[in-house]
Amino acid sequence: MRDNVLLHLALIFIPLSLTSIGGGAAIIAGAQHQTVEIQHWISEAEFVHLFAISRAAPGPGTMLATAIGFKVSGWTGAAVATLALFLPSSLLCYTVFRLTNAHREKRWHKTMREGLAPVGTGLIMAGAMSLFRVSGGGPLALATACASCLLLYLAPRFPVVAMLALGGAVAVAAASFFG
């Protein structure tokens, strides 16, 4: 039984690895769908908590896979999920780079890179929407997210620490006003 769980972890994270165009944020929606809705390994609340822990921990943002693997099957699950997520995409990137780098100035290469950009953006947006849906933030969270996006669009160099402090102040004010 334990071997099946480890095999399932690998079979979930290997395809996510190979389609993680745009980085680790691109796998959030797929990981949530597979681990919460299909496998029922963790609840929506646990997924949000594991996401928060993975973002707070040092290292790559895709530590979410490690956290899920640990939750599902301990240290062995963490190792399997981590390798399943990092190894295939690393090998694919290395291979594609080696095969196509000599052609980087050719039109087809530029078209391929430009074509992958919206795919990555869409995957990242799907992840954000998935997290928003399972976190149950409500209208205040939606307003905060929209205000943050607008602020980053208008002032891309706005200090992240100031944005976090501003978000915290809004949350405290809203909690005291509504709660």
Short mmCIF file of N, CA and C in Angstrom, two decimals, residues 1-15 34-35 38-39 41 72 80-81 84:
data_model
loop_
_atom_site.label_atom_id
_atom_site.label_comp_id
_atom_site.label_asym_id
_atom_site.label_seq_id
_atom_site.Cartn_x
_atom_site.Cartn_y
_atom_site.Cartn_z
N MET A 1 0.83 -1.20 0.00
CA MET A 1 0.00 0.00 0.00
C MET A 1 0.87 1.25 0.00
N ARG A 2 1.90 1.25 0.86
CA ARG A 2 2.77 2.42 0.96
C ARG A 2 3.47 2.65 -0.38
N ASP A 3 3.89 1.55 -1.04
CA ASP A 3 4.53 1.69 -2.34
C ASP A 3 3.59 2.32 -3.35
N ASN A 4 2.30 2.00 -3.27
CA ASN A 4 1.35 2.61 -4.20
C ASN A 4 1.25 4.11 -3.98
N VAL A 5 1.28 4.52 -2.73
CA VAL A 5 1.22 5.95 -2.45
C VAL A 5 2.45 6.65 -3.02
N LEU A 6 3.61 6.05 -2.83
CA LEU A 6 4.84 6.65 -3.37
C LEU A 6 4.80 6.69 -4.89
N LEU A 7 4.30 5.61 -5.50
CA LEU A 7 4.16 5.59 -6.95
C LEU A 7 3.17 6.65 -7.42
N HIS A 8 2.06 6.80 -6.69
CA HIS A 8 1.08 7.84 -7.05
C HIS A 8 1.68 9.24 -6.90
N LEU A 9 2.46 9.44 -5.85
CA LEU A 9 3.13 10.74 -5.69
C LEU A 9 4.00 11.04 -6.91
N ALA A 10 4.78 10.05 -7.32
CA ALA A 10 5.65 10.24 -8.48
C ALA A 10 4.83 10.47 -9.74
N LEU A 11 3.76 9.70 -9.91
CA LEU A 11 2.95 9.83 -11.12
C LEU A 11 2.17 11.15 -11.17
N ILE A 12 1.98 11.76 -10.03
CA ILE A 12 1.33 13.08 -10.00
C ILE A 12 2.34 14.18 -10.27
N PHE A 13 3.50 14.11 -9.62
CA PHE A 13 4.43 15.24 -9.71
C PHE A 13 5.32 15.20 -10.95
N ILE A 14 5.54 14.06 -11.56
CA ILE A 14 6.35 14.03 -12.80
C ILE A 14 5.65 14.80 -13.93
N PRO A 15 4.37 14.56 -14.21
CA PRO A 15 3.73 15.37 -15.26
C PRO A 15 3.66 16.86 -14.90
N GLN A 34 -5.05 17.46 -7.99
CA GLN A 34 -4.69 16.06 -7.83
C GLN A 34 -4.71 15.60 -6.37
N THR A 35 -4.13 16.38 -5.48
CA THR A 35 -3.98 15.91 -4.10
C THR A 35 -5.22 16.11 -3.24
N ILE A 38 -8.77 14.77 -6.37
CA ILE A 38 -8.71 13.43 -6.97
C ILE A 38 -8.30 12.38 -5.93
N GLN A 39 -7.16 12.58 -5.29
CA GLN A 39 -6.63 11.57 -4.37
C GLN A 39 -7.21 11.68 -2.95
N TRP A 41 -5.96 13.14 -0.46
CA TRP A 41 -4.90 12.94 0.52
C TRP A 41 -4.93 14.02 1.60
N VAL A 72 1.69 13.13 3.11
CA VAL A 72 1.09 11.89 2.60
C VAL A 72 1.85 10.66 3.07
N VAL A 80 10.35 11.45 -2.52
CA VAL A 80 9.79 11.03 -3.82
C VAL A 80 9.13 12.21 -4.53
N ALA A 81 8.31 12.96 -3.81
CA ALA A 81 7.62 14.10 -4.43
C ALA A 81 8.61 15.16 -4.89
N ALA A 84 10.45 13.81 -7.95
CA ALA A 84 9.51 13.75 -9.08
C ALA A 84 9.22 15.12 -9.64
#
